[in-house]
CSV table of C-alpha atoms in Angstrom, one decimal:
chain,number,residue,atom,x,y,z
A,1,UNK,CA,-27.7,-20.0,27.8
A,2,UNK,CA,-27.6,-16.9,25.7
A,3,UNK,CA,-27.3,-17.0,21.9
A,4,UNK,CA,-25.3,-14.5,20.3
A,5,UNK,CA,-26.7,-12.0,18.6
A,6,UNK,CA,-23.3,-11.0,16.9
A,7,UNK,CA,-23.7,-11.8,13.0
A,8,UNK,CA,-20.1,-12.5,12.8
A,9,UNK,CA,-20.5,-14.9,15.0
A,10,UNK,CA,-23.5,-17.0,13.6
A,11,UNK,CA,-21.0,-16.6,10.1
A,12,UNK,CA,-18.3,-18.8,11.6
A,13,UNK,CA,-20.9,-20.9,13.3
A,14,UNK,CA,-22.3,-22.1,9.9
A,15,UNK,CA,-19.3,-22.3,8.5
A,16,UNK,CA,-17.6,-24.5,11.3
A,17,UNK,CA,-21.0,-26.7,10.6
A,18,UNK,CA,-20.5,-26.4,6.8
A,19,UNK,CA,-17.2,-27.8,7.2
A,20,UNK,CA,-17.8,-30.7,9.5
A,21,UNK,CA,-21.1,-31.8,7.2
A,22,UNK,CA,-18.1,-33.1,5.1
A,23,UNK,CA,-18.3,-35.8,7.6
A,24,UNK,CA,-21.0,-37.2,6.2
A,25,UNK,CA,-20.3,-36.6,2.2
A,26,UNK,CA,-19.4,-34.1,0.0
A,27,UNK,CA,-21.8,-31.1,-0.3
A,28,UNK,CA,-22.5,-27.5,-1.4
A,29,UNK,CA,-22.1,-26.3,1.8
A,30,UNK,CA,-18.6,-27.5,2.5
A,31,UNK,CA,-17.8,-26.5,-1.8
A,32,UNK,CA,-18.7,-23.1,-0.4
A,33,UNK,CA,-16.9,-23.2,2.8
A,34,UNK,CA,-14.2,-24.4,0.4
A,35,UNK,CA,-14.2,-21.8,-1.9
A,36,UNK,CA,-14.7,-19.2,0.6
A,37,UNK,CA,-11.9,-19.8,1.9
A,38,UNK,CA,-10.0,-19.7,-1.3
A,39,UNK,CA,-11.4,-16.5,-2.0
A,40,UNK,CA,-10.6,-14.8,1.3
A,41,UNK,CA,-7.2,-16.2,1.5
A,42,UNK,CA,-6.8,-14.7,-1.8
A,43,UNK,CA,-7.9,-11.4,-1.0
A,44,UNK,CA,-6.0,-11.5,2.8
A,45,UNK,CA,-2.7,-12.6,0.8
A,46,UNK,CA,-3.0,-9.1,-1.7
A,47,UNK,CA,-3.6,-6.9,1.4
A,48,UNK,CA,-0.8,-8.5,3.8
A,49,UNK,CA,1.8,-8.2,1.3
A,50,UNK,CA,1.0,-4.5,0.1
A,51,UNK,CA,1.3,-3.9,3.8
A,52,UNK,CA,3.8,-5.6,4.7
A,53,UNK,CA,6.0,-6.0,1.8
A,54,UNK,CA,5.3,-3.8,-1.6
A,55,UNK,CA,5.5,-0.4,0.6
A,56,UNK,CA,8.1,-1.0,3.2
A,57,UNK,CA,10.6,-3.4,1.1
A,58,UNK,CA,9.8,-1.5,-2.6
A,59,UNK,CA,8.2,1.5,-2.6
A,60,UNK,CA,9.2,3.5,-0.1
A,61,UNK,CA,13.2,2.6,-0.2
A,62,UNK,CA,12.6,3.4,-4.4
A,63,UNK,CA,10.4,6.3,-4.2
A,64,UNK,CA,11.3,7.7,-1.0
A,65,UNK,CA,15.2,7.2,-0.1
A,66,UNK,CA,16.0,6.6,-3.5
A,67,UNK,CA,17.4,3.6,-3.4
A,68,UNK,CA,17.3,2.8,-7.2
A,69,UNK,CA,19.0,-1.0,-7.1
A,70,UNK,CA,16.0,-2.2,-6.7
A,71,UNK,CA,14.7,-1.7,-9.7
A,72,UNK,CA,16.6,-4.6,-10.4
A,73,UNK,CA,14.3,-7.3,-8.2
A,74,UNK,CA,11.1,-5.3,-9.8
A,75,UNK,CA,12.6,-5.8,-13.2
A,76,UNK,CA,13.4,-9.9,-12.5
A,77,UNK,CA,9.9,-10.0,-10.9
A,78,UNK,CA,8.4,-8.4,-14.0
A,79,UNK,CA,10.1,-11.0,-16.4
A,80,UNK,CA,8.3,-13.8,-13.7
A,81,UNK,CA,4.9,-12.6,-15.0
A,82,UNK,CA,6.4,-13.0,-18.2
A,83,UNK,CA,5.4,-16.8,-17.9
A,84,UNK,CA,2.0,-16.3,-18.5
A,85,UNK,CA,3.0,-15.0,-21.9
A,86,UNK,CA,4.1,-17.8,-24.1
A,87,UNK,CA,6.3,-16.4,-26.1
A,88,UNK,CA,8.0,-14.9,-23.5
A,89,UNK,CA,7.8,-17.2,-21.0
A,90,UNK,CA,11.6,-18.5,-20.7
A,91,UNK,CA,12.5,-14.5,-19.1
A,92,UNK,CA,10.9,-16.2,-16.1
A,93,UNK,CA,13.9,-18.1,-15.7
A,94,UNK,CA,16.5,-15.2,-15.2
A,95,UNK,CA,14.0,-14.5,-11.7
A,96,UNK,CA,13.7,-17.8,-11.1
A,97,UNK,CA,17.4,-18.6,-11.5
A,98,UNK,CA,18.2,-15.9,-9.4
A,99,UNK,CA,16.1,-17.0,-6.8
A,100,UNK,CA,17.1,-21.3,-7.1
A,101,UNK,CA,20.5,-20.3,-7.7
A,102,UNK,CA,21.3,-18.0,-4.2
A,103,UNK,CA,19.1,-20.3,-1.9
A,104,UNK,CA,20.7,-23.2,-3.2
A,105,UNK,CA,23.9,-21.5,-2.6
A,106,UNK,CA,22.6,-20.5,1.1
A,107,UNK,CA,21.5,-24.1,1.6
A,108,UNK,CA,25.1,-25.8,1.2
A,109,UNK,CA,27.1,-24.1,4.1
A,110,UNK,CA,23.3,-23.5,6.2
A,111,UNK,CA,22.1,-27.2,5.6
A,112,UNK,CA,25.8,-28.4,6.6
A,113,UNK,CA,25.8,-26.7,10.0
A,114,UNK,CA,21.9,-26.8,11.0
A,115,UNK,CA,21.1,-30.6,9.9
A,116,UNK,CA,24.5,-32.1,10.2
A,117,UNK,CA,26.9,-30.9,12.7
A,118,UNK,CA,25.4,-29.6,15.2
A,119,UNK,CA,22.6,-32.8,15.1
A,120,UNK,CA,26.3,-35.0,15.4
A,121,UNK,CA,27.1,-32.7,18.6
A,122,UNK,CA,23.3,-32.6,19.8
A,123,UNK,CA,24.0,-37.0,19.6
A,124,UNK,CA,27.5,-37.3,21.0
A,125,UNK,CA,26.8,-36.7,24.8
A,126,UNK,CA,28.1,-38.3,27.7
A,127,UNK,CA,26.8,-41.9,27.6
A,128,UNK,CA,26.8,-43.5,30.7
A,129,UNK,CA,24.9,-46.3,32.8
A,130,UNK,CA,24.9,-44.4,36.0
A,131,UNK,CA,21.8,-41.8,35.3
A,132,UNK,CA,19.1,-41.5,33.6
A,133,UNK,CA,20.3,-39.2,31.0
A,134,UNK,CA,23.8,-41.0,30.0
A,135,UNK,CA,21.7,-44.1,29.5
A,136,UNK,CA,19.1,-41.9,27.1
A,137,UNK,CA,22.0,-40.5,25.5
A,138,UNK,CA,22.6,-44.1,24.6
A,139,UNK,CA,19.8,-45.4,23.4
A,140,UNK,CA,19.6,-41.9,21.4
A,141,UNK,CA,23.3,-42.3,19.6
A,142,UNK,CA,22.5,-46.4,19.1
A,143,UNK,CA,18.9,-44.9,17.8
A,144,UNK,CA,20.4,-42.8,15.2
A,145,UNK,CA,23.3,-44.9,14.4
A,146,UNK,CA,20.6,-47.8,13.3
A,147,UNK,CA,18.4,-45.2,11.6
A,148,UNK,CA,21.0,-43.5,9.6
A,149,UNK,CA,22.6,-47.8,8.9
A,150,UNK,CA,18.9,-48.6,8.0
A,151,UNK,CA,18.6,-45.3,5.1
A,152,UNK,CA,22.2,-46.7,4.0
A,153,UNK,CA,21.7,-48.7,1.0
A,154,UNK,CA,25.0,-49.1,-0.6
A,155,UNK,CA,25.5,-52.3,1.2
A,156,UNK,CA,23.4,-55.0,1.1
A,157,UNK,CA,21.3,-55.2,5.0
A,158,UNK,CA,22.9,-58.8,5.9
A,159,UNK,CA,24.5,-59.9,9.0
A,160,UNK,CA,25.4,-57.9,11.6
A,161,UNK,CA,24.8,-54.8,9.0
A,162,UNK,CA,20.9,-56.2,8.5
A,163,UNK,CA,20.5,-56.5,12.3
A,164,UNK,CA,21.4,-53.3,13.0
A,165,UNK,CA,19.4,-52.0,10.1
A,166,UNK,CA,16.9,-53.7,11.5
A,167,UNK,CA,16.9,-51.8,15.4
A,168,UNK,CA,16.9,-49.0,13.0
A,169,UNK,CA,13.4,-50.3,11.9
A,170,UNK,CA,12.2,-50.2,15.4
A,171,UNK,CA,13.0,-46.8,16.5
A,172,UNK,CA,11.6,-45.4,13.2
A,173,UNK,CA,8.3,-47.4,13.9
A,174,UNK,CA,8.0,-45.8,17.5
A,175,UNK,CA,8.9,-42.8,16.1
A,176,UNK,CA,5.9,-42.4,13.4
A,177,UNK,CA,4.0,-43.9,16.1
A,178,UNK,CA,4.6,-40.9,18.4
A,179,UNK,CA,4.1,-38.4,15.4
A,180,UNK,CA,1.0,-40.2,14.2
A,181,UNK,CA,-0.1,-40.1,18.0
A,182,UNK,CA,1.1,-36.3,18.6
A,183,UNK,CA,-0.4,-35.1,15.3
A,184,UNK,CA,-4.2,-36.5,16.4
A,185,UNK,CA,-4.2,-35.3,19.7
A,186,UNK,CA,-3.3,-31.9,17.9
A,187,UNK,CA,-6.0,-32.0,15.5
A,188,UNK,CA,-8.4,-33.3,18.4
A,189,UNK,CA,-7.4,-30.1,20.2
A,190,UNK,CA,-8.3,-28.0,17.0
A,191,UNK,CA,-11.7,-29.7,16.9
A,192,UNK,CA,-12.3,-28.9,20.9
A,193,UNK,CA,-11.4,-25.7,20.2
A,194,UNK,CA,-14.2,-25.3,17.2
A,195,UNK,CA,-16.7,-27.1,19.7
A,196,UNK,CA,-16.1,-24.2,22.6
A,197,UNK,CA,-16.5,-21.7,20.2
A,198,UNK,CA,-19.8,-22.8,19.4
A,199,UNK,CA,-20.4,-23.6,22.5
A,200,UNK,CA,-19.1,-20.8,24.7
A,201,UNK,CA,-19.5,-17.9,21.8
A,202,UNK,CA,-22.2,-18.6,20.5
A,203,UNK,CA,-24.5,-20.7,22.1
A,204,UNK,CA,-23.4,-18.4,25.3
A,205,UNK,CA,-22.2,-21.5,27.8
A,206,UNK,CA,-20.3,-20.6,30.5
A,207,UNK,CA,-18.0,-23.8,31.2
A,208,UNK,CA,-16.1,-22.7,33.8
A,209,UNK,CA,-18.8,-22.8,35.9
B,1,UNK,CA,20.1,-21.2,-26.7
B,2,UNK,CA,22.7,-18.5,-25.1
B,3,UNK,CA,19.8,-16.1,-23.7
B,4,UNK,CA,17.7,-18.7,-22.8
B,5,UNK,CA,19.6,-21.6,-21.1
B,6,UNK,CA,23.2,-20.8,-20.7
B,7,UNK,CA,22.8,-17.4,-19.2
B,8,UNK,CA,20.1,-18.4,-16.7
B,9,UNK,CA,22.5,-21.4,-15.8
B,10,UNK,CA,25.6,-19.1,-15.2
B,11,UNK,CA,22.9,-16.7,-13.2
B,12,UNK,CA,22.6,-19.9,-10.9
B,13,UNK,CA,25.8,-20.8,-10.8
B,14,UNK,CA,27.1,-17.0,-9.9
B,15,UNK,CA,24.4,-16.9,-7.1
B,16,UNK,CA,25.3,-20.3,-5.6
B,17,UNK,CA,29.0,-19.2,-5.3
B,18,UNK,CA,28.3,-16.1,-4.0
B,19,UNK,CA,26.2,-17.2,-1.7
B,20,UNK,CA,27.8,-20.1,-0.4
B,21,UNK,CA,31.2,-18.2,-0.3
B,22,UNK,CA,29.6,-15.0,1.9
B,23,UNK,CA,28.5,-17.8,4.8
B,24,UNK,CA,32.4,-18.5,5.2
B,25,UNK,CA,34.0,-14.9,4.7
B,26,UNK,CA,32.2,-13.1,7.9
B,27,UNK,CA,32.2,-9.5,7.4
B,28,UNK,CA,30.3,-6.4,6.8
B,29,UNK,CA,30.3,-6.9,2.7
B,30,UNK,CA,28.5,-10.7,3.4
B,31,UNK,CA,26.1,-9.3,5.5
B,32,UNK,CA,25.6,-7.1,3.1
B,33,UNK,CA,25.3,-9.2,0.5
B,34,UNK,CA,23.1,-11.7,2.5
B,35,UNK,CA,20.5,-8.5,3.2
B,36,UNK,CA,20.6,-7.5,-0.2
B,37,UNK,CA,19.6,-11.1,-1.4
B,38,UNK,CA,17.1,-11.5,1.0
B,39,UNK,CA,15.5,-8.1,-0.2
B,40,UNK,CA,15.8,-8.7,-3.5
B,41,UNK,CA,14.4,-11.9,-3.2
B,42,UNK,CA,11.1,-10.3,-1.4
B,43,UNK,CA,10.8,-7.9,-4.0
B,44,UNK,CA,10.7,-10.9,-7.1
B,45,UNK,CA,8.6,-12.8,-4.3
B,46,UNK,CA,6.0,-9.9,-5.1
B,47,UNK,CA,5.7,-10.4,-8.3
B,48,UNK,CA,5.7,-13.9,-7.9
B,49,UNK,CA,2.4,-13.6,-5.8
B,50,UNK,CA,1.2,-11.2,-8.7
B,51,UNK,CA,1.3,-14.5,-10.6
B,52,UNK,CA,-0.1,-16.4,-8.7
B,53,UNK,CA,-3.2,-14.1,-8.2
B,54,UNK,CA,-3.5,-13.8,-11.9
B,55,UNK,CA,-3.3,-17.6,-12.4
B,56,UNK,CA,-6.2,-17.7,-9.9
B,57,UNK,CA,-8.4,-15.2,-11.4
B,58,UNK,CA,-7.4,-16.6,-14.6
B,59,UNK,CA,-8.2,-20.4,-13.7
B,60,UNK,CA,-11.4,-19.3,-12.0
B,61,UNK,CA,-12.4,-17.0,-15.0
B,62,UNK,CA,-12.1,-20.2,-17.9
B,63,UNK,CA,-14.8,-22.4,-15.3
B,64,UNK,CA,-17.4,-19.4,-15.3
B,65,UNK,CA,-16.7,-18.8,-18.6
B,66,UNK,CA,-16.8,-22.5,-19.8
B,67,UNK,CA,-19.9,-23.0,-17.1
B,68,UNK,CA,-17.7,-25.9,-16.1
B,69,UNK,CA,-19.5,-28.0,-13.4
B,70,UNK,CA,-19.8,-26.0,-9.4
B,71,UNK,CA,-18.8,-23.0,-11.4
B,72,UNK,CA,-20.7,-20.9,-9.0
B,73,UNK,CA,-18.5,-21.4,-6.7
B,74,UNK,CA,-16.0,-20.2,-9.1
B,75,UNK,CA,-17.7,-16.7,-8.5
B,76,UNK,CA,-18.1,-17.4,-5.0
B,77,UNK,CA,-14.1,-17.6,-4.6
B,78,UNK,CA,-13.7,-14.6,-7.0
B,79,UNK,CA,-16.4,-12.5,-5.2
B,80,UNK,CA,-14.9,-13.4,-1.7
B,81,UNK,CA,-11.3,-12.2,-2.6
B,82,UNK,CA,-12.4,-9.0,-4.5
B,83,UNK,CA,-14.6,-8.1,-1.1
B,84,UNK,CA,-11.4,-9.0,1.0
B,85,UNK,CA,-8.8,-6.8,-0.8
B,86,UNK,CA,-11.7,-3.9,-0.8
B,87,UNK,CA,-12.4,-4.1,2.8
B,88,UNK,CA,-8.5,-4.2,3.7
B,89,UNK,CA,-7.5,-1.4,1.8
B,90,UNK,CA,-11.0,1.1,2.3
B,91,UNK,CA,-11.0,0.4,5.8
B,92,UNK,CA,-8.1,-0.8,6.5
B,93,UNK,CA,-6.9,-3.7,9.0
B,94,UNK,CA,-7.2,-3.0,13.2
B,95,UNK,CA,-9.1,-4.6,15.1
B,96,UNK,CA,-12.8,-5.0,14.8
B,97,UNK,CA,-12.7,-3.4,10.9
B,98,UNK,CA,-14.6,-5.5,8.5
B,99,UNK,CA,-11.0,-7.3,7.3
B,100,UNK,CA,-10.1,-8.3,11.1
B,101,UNK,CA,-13.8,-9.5,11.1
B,102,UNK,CA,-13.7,-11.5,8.2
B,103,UNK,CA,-10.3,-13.2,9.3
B,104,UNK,CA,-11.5,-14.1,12.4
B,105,UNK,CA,-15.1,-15.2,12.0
B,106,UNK,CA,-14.5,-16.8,8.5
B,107,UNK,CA,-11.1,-17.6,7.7
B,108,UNK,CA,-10.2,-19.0,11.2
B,109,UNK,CA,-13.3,-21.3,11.7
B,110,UNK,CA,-13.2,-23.3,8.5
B,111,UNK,CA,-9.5,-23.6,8.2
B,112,UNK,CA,-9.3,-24.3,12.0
B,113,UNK,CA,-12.2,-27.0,11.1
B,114,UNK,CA,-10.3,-27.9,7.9
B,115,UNK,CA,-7.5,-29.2,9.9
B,116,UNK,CA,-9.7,-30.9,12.9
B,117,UNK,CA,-11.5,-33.2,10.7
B,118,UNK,CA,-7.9,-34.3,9.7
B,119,UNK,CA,-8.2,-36.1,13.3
B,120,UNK,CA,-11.6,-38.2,12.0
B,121,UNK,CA,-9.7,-38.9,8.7
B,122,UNK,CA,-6.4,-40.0,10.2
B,123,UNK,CA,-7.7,-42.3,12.9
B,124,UNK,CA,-10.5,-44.0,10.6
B,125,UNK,CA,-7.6,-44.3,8.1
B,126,UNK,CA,-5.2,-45.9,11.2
B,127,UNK,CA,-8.0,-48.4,12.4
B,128,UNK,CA,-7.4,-49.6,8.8
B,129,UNK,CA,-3.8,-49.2,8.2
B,130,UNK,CA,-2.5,-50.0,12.2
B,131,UNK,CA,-3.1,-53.8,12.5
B,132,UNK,CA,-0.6,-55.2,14.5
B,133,UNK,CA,0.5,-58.1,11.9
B,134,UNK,CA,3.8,-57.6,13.5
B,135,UNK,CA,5.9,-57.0,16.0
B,136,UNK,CA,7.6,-53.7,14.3
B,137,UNK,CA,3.7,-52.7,13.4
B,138,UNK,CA,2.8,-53.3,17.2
B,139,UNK,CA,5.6,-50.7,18.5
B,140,UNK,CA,4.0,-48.6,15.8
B,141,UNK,CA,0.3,-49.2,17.5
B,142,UNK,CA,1.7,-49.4,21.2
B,143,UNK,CA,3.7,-46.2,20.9
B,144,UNK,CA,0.7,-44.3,19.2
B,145,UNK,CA,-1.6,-44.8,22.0
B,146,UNK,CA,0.7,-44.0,24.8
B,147,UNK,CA,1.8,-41.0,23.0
B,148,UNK,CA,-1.8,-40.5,23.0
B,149,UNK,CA,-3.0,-41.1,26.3
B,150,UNK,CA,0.0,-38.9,27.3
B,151,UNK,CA,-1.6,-35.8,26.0
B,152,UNK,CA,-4.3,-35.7,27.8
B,153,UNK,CA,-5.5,-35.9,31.6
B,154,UNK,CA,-7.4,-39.1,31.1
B,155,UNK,CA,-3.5,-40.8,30.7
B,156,UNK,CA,-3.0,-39.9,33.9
B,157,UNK,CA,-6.0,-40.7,36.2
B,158,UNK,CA,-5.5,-44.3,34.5
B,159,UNK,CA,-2.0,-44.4,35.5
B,160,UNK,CA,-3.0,-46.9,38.6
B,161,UNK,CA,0.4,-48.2,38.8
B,162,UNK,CA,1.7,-45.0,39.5
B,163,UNK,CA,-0.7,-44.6,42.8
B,164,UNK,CA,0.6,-47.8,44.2
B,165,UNK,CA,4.2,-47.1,43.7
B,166,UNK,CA,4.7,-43.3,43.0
B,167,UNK,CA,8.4,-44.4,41.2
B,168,UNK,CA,6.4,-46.0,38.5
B,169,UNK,CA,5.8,-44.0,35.4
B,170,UNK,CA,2.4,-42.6,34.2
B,171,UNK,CA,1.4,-42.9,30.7
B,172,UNK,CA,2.3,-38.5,30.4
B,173,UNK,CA,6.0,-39.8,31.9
B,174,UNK,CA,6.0,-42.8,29.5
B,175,UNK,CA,4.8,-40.4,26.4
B,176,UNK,CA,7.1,-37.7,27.4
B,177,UNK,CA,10.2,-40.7,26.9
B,178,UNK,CA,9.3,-42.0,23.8
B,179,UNK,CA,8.8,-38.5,22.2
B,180,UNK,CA,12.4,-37.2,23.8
B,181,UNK,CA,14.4,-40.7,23.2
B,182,UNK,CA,13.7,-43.3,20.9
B,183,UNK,CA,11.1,-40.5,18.4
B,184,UNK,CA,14.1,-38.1,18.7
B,185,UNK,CA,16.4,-40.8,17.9
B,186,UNK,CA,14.2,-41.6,14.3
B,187,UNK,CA,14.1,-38.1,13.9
B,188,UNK,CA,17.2,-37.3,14.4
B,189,UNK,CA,18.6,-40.0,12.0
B,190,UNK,CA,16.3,-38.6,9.1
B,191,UNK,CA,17.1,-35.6,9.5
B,192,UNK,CA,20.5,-36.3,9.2
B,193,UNK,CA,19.4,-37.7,6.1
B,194,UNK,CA,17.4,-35.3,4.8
B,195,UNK,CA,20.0,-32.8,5.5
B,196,UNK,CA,22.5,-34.3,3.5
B,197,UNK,CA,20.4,-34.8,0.7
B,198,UNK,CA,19.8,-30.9,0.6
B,199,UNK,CA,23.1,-30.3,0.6
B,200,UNK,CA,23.8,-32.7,-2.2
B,201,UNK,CA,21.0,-31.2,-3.8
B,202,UNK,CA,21.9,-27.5,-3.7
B,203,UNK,CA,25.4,-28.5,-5.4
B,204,UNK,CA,24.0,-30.3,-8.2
B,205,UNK,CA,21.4,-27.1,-8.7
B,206,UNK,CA,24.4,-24.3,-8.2
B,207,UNK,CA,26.6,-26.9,-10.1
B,208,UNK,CA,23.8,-27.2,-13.1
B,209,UNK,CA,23.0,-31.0,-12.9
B,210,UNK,CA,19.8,-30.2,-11.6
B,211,UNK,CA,17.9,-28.0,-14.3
B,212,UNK,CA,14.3,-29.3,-13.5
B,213,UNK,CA,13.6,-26.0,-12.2
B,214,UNK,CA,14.1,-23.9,-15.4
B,215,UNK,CA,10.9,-26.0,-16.7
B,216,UNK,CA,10.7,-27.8,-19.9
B,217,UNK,CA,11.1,-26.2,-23.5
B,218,UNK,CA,13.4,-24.0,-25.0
């Protein structure tokens, strides 16, 4: 065992611990962990997008090739900040307008074709009882036919309508199941990550023997 | 009322056609038009983070001010993000500078702990909620813990079954089903769902039924 003797090291060390000692209650050191983060986020976020953004998407095609249209953006973007002024805080909507109005716009035809049609093509495959897959693809099509009869609520769920409504209820309950399941062993793999890290780079461990 | 409703509406309504007309007219002027939004859109997204920053500062800056309660951690969060946006742009952002360091040995540990602790909160909080009452509840339960013993090796080396009849699934086989099928059924059917509804959305925003976005007021 070799304890680091990097700084940076014994800094996310205490503030892994700060973090977890949430387990027990609320506490200063996890409100500082908190607000750290906050902070550094904050000050990550300013230097990523002047990097990234300001100087290749607006000052150098302004400044540099001359490319005065977007002035325009810088203008709407302006009147954004605007909302912090009272007075002049309804400018903010000719940016934000902008904005809503051309993603809703891209969202129509986009939304049709990603989350619709090709989700109906991706569920009308070969169904079959002679392989595996064709008896999947099956129990996928009935699966979404029940779902989509269960979020349909136009007609009352009775009958043969309520039944199926009901199968509908079934795959959606194995279905959070399997997220709920999926998401914790996610998280669980997060938190083994955070314990090799003390263990391994800090504490100096070797696990692999 | 012109300047500050019914112009901002037509703005919306303009983009939305464009927009939506450009996906179904392929050519060199949609893409263009497409590339142009996008850039433009960066550009106001800028200033938008502007905003945000000084919202931020601002909302930080009333607690110190007001010595609200924890309001020196108020400074804490202002301090850290001043000494961030200094270090970034004096000495800039390869690796090993100060910035990469304080990425990877602050921000990285607590958020990656942040979103660990999640798993303590959400399986206290399903010992609670995940009762099997009832037979729907019980799938719920049932495919939770397969889906969880799936994941890992421990699924597997319990799998007994499977060493006394090798055409027998193991709890990772088992797992890998429910995800693909029935989970990608449910998923499927909301997202068809959810789909629709955004679609349905988007035409009631280009279409100005849906003003909730322009805020209240005048």
């Amino acid at each position: 065992m070799h304890i680091s003797i990097n700084p940076w090291v014994w800094l996310g060390v205490f503030f892994t611990f700060s973090v977890l000692s949430f387990l027990y209650k609320d506490n200063p050191f996890y409100k500082l962990a908190e607000h750290v983060t906050v902070g550094v986020s904050i000050g990550y976020g300013m230097v990523i997008i002047w990097h990234n953004a300001l100087i290749p998407r607006f000052y150098m095609p302004v400044f540099q090739e001359g490319k005065l249209i977007l002035i325009i953006p810088a203008i709407l973007g302006l009147m954004m900040i605007l909302r912090i002024v009272p007075k002049y805080s309804w400018l903010s909507r000719y940016a934000i307008c902008f904005s809503v109005g051309g993603g809703a716009g891209l969202a129509i035809p986009r939304s049709m074709q990603a989350s619709v049609l090709r989700q109906l093509e991706a569920t009308m495959l070969d169904l079959g009882f002679t392989t595996t897959q064709g008896i999947n693809n099956i129990v996928i099509f009935v699966g979404v036919l029940a779902v989509l009869i269960y979020f349909f609520f136009s007609k009352e769920h009775k009958g043969v309508f309520g039944g199926i409504a009901k199968l509908g209820i079934w795959f959606l309950m194995v279905g959070f199941g399997a997220t709920f399941g999926y998401t914790v062993m996610a998280r669980l793999s997060l938190f083994i990550g955070r314990v090799l890290f003390v263990l391994q780079d800090f504490l100096g461990i070797n696990l692999a023997g | 009322m012109l300047w500050k409703k019914q112009i901002p509406l037509a703005i919306t309504f303009i983009m939305g056609l464009i927009l939506g007309i450009q996906y179904f007219v392929p050519s060199s002027t949609s893409d263009w038009v497409f590339d142009e939004y996008r850039t433009w859109g960066i550009i106001i997204g800028l200033f938008g983070s502007v905003l945000a920053y000084i919202s931020f500062y601002r909302a930080h800056g009333m607690r110190i001010k007001k010595k609200a309660p924890a309001w020196p951690f108020s400074v804490v969060a202002i301090a850290m993000s001043l000494a961030m946006a200094f270090v970034g742009f004096a000495f800039g952002r390869e690796e090993n500078t100060v910035f990469m360091n304080m990425y990877t040995y602050i921000l990285v540990p607590i958020e990656g702990t942040m979103f660990s602790l999640l798993a303590f909160y959400i399986s206290s909080a399903a010992y609670r909620a995940f009762r099997a009452r009832s037979a729907q509840a019980t799938a719920l339960l049932v495919a939770a813990v397969i889906v969880m013993l799936g994941r890992v090796p421990l699924g597997e080396q319990i799998s007994f079954w499977h060493k006394l009849w090798p055409a027998l699934p193991t709890f990772t086989d088992i797992a890998n089903w429910i995800l693909n099928v029935p989970n990608m059924a449910a998923k499927r059917g909301m997202g068809l769902g959810i789909g629709l509804g955004i679609m349905m959305l988007s035409l009631k925003i280009v279409l100005g039924i849906e003003r909730s976005y322009m805020g209240s007021g005048e």
